[in-house]
Short mmCIF file of C-alpha atoms in Angstrom, two decimals:
data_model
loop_
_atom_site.label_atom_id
_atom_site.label_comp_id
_atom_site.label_asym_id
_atom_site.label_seq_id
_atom_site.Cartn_x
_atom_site.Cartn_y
_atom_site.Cartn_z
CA UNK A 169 54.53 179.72 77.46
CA UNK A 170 54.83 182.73 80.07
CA UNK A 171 56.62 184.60 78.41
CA UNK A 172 54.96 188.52 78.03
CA UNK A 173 51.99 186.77 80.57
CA UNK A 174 50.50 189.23 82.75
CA UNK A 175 50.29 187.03 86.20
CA UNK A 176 48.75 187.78 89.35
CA UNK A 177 49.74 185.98 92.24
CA UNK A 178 47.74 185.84 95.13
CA UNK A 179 50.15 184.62 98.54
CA UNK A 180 47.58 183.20 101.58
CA UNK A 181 48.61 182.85 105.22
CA UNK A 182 50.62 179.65 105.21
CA UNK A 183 54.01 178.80 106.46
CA UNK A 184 54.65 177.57 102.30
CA UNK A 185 53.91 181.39 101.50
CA UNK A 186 58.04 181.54 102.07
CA UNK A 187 57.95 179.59 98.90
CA UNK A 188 56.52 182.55 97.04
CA UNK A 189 59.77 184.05 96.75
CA UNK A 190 61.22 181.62 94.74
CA UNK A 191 58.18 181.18 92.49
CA UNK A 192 57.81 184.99 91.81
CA UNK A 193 61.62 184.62 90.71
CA UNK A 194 60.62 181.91 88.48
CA UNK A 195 57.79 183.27 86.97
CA UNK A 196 59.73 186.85 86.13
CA UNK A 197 62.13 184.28 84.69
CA UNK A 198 60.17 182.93 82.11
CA UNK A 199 59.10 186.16 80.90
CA UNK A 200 56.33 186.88 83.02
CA UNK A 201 54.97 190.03 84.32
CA UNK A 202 54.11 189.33 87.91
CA UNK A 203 52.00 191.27 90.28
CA UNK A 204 51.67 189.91 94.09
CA UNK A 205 48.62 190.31 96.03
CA UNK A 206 48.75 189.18 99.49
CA UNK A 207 46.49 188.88 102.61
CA UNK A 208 46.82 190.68 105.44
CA UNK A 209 47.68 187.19 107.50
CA UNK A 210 50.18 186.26 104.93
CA UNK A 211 52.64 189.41 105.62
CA UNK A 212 53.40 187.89 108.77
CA UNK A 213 55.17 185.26 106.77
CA UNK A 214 56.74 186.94 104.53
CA UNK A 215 57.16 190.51 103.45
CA UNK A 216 56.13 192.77 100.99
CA UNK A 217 59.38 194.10 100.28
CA UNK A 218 60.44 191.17 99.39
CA UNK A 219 58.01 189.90 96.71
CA UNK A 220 57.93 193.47 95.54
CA UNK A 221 61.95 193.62 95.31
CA UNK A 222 61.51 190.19 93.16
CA UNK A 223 58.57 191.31 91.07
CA UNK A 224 59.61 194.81 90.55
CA UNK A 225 56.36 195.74 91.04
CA UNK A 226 54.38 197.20 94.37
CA UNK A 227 52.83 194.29 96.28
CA UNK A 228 49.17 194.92 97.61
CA UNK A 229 47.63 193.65 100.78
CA UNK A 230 44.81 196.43 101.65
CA UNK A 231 42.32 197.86 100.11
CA UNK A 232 43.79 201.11 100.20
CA UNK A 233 47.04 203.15 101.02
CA UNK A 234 46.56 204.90 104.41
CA UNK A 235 48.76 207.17 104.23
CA UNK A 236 47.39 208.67 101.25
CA UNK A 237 43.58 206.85 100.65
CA UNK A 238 44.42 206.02 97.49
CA UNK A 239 42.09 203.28 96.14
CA UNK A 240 43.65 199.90 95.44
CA UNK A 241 41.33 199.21 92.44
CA UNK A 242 41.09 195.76 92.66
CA UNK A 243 38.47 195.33 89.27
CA UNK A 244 41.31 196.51 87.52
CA UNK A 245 43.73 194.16 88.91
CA UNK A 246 41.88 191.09 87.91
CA UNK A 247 41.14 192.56 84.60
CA UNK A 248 45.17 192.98 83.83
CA UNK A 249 46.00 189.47 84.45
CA UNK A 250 46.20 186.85 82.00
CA UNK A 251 46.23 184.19 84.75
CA UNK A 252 45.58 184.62 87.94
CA UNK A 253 47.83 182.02 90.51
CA UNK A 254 46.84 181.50 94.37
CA UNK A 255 49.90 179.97 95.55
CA UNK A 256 49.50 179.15 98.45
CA UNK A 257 45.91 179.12 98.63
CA UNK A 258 45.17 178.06 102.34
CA UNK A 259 41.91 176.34 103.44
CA UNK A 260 40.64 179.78 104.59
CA UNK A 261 40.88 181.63 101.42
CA UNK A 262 39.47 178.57 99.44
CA UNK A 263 36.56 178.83 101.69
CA UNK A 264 36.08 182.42 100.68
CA UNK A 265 36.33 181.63 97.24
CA UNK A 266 34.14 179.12 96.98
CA UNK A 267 31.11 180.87 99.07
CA UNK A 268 32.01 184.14 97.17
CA UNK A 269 33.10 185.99 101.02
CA UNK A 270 34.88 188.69 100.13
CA UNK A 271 36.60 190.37 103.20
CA UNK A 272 40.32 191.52 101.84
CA UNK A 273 41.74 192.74 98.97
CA UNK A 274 42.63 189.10 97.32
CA UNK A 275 39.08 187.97 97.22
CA UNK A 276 38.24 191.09 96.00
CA UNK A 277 40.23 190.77 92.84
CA UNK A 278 39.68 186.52 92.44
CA UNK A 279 35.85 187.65 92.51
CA UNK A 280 36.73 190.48 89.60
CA UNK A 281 39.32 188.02 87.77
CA UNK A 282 38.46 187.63 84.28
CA UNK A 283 41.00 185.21 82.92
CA UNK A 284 42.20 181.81 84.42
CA UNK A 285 42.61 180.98 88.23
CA UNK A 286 44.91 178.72 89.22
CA UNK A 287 44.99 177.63 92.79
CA UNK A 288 47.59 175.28 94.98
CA UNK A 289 46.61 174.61 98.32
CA UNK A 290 48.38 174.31 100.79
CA UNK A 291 47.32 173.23 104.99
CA UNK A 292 48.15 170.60 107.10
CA UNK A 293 47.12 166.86 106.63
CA UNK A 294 43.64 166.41 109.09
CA UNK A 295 42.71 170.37 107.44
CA UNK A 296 42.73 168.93 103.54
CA UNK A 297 41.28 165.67 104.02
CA UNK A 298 38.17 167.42 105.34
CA UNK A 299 34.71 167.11 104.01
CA UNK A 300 34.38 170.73 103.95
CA UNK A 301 37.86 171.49 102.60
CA UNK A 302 37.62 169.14 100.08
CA UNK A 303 33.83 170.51 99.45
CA UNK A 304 35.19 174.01 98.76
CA UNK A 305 38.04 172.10 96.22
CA UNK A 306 35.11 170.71 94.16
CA UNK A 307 33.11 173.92 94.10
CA UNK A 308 36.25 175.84 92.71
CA UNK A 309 36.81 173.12 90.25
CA UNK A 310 33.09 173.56 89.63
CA UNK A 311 33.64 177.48 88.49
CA UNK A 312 36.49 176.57 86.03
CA UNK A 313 39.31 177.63 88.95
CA UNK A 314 41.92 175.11 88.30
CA UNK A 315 43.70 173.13 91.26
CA UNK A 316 47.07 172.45 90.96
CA UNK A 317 47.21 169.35 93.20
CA UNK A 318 49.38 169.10 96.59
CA UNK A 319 52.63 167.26 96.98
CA UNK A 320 52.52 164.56 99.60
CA UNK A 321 55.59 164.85 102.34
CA UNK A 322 56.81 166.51 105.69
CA UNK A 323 54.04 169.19 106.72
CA UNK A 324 55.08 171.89 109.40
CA UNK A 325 53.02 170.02 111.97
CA UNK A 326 55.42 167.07 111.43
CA UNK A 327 52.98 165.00 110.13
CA UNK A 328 53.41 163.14 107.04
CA UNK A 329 50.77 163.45 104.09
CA UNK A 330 49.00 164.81 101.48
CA UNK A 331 48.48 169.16 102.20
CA UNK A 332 51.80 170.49 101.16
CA UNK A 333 52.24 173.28 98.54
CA UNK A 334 53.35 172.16 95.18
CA UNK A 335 57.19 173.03 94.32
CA UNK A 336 57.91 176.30 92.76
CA UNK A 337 59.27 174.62 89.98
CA UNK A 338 56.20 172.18 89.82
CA UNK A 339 53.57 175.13 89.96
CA UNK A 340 55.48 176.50 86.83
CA UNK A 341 55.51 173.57 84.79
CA UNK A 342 52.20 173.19 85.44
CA UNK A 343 51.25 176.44 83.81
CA UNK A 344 52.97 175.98 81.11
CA UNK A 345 51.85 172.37 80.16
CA UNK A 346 48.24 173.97 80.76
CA UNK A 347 49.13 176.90 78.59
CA UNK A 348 51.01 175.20 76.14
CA UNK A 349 47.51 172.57 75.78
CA UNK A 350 45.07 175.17 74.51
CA UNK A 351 47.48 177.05 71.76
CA UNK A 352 46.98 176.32 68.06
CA UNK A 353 50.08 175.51 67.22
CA UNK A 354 52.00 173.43 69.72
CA UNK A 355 54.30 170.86 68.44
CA UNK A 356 54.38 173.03 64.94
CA UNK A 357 57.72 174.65 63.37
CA UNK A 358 57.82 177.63 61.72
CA UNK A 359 60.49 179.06 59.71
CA UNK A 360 60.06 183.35 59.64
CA UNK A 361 62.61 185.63 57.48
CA UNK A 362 62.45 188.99 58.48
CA UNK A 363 64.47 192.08 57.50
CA UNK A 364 66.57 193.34 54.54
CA UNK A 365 70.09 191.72 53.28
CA UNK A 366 73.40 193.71 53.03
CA UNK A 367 75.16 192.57 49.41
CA UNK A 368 78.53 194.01 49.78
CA UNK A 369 80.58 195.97 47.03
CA UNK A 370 83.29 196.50 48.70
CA UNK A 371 84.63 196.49 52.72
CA UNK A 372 82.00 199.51 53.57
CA UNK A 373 79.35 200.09 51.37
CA UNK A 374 76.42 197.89 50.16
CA UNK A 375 73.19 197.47 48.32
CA UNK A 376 69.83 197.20 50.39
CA UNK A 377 66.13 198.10 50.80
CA UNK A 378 64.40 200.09 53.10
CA UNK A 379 62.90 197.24 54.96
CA UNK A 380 63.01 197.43 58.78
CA UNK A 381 61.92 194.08 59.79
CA UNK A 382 59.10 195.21 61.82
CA UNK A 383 56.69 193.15 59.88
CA UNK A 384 58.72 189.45 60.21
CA UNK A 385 59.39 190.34 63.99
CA UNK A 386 55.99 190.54 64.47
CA UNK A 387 54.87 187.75 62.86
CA UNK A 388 57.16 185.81 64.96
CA UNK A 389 56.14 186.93 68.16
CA UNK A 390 52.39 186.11 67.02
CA UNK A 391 53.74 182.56 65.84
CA UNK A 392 55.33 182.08 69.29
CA UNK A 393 52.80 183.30 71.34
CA UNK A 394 50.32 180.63 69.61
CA UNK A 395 52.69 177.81 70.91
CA UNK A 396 54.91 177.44 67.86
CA UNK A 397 58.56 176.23 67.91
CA UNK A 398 59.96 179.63 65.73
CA UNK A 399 63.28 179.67 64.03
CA UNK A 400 63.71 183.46 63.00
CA UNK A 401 66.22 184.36 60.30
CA UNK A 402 67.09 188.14 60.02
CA UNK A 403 68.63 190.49 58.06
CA UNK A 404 70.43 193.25 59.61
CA UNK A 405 67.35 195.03 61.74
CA UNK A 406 67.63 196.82 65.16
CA UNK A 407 64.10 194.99 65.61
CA UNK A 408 64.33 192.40 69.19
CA UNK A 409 61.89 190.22 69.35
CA UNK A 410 59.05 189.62 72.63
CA UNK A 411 59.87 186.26 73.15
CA UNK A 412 63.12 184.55 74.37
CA UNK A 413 61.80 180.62 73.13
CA UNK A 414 62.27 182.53 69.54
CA UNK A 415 65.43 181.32 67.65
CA UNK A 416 66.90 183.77 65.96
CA UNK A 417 69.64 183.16 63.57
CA UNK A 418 71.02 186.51 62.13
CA UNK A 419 72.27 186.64 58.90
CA UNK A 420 73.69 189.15 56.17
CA UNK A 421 73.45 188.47 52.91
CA UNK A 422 70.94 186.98 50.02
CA UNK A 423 73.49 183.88 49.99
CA UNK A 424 73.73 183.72 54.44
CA UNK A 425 69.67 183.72 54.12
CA UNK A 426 69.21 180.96 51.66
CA UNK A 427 71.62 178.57 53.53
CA UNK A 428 70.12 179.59 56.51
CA UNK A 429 66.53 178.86 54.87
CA UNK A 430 67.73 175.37 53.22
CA UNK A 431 68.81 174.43 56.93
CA UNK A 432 65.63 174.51 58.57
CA UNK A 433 62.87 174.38 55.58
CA UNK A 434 62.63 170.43 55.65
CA UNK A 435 61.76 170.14 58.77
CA UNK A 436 59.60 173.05 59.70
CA UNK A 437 55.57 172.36 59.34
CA UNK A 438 55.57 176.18 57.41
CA UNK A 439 57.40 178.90 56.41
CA UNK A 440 56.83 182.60 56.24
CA UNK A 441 59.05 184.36 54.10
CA UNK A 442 58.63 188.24 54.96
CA UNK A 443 62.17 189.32 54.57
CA UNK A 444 63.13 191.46 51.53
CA UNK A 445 65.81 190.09 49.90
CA UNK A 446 68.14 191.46 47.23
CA UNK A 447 66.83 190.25 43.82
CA UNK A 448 70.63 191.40 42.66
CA UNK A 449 74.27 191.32 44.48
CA UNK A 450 77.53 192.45 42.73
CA UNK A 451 79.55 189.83 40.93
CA UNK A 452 83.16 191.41 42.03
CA UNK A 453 82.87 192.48 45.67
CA UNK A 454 85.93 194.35 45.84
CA UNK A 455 88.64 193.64 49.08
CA UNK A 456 89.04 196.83 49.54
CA UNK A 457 87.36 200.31 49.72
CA UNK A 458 86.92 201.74 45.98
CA UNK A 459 88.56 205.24 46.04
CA UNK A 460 86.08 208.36 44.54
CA UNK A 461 88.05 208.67 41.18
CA UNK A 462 85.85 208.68 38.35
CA UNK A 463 82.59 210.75 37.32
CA UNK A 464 80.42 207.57 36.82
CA UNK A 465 81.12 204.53 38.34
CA UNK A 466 79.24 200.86 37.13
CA UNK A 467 79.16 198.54 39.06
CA UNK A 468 78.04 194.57 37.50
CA UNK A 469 74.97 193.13 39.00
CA UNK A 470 73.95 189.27 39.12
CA UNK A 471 70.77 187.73 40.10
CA UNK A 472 70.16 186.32 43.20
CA UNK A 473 69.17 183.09 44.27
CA UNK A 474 65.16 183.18 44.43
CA UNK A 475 64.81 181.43 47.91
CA UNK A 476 61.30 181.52 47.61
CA UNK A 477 61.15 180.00 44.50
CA UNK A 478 63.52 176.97 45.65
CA UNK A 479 61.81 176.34 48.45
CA UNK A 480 58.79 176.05 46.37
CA UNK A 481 60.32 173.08 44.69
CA UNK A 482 61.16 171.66 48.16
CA UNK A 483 58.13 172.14 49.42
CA UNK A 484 56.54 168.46 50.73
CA UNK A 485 52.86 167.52 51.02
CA UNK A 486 50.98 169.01 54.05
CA UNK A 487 53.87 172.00 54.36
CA UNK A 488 52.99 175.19 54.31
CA UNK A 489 54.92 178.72 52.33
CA UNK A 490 53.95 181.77 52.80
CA UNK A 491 54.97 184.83 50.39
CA UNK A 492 55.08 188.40 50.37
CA UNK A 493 53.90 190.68 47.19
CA UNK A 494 54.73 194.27 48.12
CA UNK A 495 53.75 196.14 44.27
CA UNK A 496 53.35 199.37 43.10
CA UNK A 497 51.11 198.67 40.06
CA UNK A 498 49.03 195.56 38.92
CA UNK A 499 49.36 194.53 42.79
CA UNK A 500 46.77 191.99 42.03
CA UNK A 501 48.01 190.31 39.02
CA UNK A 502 51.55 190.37 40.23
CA UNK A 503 50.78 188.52 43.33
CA UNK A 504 48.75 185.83 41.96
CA UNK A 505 51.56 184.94 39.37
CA UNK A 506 53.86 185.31 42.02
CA UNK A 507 52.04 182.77 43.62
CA UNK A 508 51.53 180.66 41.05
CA UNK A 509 55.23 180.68 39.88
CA UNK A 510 56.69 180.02 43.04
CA UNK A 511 54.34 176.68 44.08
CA UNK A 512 52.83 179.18 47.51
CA UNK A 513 49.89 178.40 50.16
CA UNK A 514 48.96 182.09 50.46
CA UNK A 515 50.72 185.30 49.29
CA UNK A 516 50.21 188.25 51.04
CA UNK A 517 49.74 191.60 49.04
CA UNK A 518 50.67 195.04 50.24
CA UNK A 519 51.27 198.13 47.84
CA UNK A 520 52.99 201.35 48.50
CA UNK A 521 50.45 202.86 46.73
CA UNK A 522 48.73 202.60 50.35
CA UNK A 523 49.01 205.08 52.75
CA UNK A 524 50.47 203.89 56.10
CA UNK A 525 51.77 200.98 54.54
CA UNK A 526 55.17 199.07 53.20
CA UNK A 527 58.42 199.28 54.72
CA UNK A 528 59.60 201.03 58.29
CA UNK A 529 55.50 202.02 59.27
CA UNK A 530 53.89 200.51 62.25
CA UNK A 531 51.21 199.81 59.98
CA UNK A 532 50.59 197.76 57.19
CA UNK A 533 47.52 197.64 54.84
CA UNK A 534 47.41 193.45 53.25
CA UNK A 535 45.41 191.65 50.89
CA UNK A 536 45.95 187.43 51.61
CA UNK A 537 45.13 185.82 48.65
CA UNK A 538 46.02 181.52 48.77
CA UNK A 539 46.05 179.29 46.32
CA UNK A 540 42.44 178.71 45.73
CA UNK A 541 42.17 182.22 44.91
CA UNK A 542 40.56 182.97 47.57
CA UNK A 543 41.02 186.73 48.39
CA UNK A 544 41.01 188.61 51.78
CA UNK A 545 41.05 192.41 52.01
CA UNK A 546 41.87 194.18 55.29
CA UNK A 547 41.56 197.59 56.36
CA UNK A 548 44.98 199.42 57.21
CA UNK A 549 46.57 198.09 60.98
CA UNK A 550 48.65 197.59 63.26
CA UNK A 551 51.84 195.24 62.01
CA UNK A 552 50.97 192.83 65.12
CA UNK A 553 47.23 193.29 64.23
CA UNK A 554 48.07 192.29 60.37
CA UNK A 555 50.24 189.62 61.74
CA UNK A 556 47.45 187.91 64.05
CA UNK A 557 45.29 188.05 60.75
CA UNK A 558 47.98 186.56 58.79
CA UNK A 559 48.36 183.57 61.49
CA UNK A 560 44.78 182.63 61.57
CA UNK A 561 44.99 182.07 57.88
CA UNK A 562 47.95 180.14 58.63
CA UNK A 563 46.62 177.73 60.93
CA UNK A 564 43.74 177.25 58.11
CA UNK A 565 46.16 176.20 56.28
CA UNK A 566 48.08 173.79 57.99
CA UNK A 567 44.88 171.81 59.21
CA UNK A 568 43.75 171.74 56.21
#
């Protein structure tokens, strides 16, 4: 869930600020993009080298560099972050917060923050049981900022209580439960095909398409970053994809995809089948490389298994399929039969008639038209613009 997150972590004055060394590492390790901004007090604790070593970003504790006066624009700051994290957030800084004080950089940016604020407090036992602390708590709680409790155990001044900073590992989970919470599609599958096939003739050479993937990948990323469990199966692609909770399983042929498919279509809550697959592979691959001999050379060409088409057949109550219709004439027509034929949700229609759009572009120019008929036309975009679109229709679909 934090995977490609922009996070900002704000590190207080507090003997736990040692532990933000191990929760910057965890953070970068789920995927995140971490920035640390510290107090002044809190680099007595521990150093900015050292978050900035494990962030691989500068760290920033003043307003501005001395040596040079450059501005440490901290409006921009809290508008990069997707979530801001104040870990630990010590009784001094929650006071700030919470009467809008803003006397160093870190206030600064939680007062310019735009997105989430998470806060874990940390302070000895007498300090968080106050009224006044406790006060402050409420009135953060009270803007939307949202606490991330204490742990209860050995504090530094050897009491024993409630004030100590959450576990690394604890302040993590918590984000991503609380991520995971809001997304559309937690606790959904989705099967994506992405990418061309290879059907051999022989050892080296093949039949393919131009397709580059770019449009499946995307779609997957979109799918994950909603909170979907996504099982991607590509054709041979250079294409990565954003997110590491992505399954990929890589495949070659029209044959390797439909297996692949057949494997994972019962149980997934939809499937989007982007990939362009061979509608014919040769009925003799040869084991060996055919010699240059003749003037013409034929080579005998079966159909293909339609995977769309059989999964159509599979397809169970409530489940969701998703086509593609790329056309060159009577784009229309040919998608709604398309549609119709092959038992689909939604189809989504793109021509090469359209400039900017079809295979290897970064754009993509669709119509979505589902099985009510209903039709959507968008203007060309982006392929992760087109792919948001195509998701929202998605998760029409499977509340329906």
């Amino acid at each position: 869930m934090l995977e490609g997150k922009n996070v900002l972590l704000g590190v207080c004055g507090s003997i736990a600020a040692y532990k933000s060394a191990a929760l910057v590492r965890l953070l970068v390790k789920a995927g995140a993009d971490v920035q640390v901004v510290m107090t002044p007090d809190s680099t007595n604790f521990i150093t900015p080298l050292t978050l900035s070593t494990l962030s691989k970003n500068p760290v920033y504790h003043e307003y501005f560099k001395p040596e040079t006066g450059e501005w440490n624009n901290h409006v921009e700051l809290g508008l990069w972050a997707d979530i801001m994290l104040i870990a630990p957030a010590s009784a001094n800084t929650m006071a700030k917060m919470a009467s809008g004080l803003v006397d160093n950089l870190l206030t600064a940016v939680y007062l310019s923050a735009k997105c989430p604020v998470y806060f874990a407090p940390a302070m000895d036992l007498d300090m968080w049981k106050h009224d006044a602390t406790q006060d402050n708590i409420n009135q953060l709680k009270s803007f939307g900022n949202i606490l991330i409790p204490p742990g209860n155990g050995e504090l530094a001044s050897g009491l024993h209580g409630e004030g100590r900073m959450a576990e690394p590992e604890e302040i993590v989970a918590f984000l991503q439960a609380d991520i995971k919470k809001g997304l559309p599609l937690v606790n959904k599958k989705v099967l994506v095909t992405a990418g061309p096939t290879h059907e051999a003739i022989d050892p080296v050479r093949f039949i393919s398409n131009h397709s580059s993937g770019k449009m499946g990948f995307a779609l997957a990323d979109e799918l994950a970053s909603l909170g979907a469990d996504v099982i991607l199966i590509a054709g041979p692609t250079v294409q990565l994809s954003k997110y590491k909770s992505i399954r990929r399983i890589d495949v070659l042929s029209a044959a390797d995809m439909l297996d692949a498919c057949l494997a994972h279509f019962e149980t997934s809550d939809a499937c989007i089948m982007c990939a362009a697959v061979a509608d014919y592979t040769p009925t003799i691959v040869a084991n060996k490389k055919i010699k240059k001999n003749e003037s013409y050379f034929n080579i005998e060409l079966k159909k293909t298994t339609d995977i769309l088409k059989t999964l159509g057949t599979q397809k169970r109550s409530g489940q969701v399929l998703v086509g593609f219709a790329l056309e060159t004439n009577n784009e229309e027509d040919n998608a709604i039969e398309k549609l119709r034929k092959k038992n689909l949700d939604l189809i989504v229609l793109n021509s090469l008639n359209d400039a900017g759009a079809g295979f290897k572009n970064d754009t993509n120019k669709v119509t979505l038209i589902d099985n009510a008929l209903n039709k959507t036309v968008f203007e060309l975009k982006s392929k992760t613009e087109v792919a948001r679109d195509i998701c929202v229709k998605v998760i029409d679909l499977i509340n329906k």
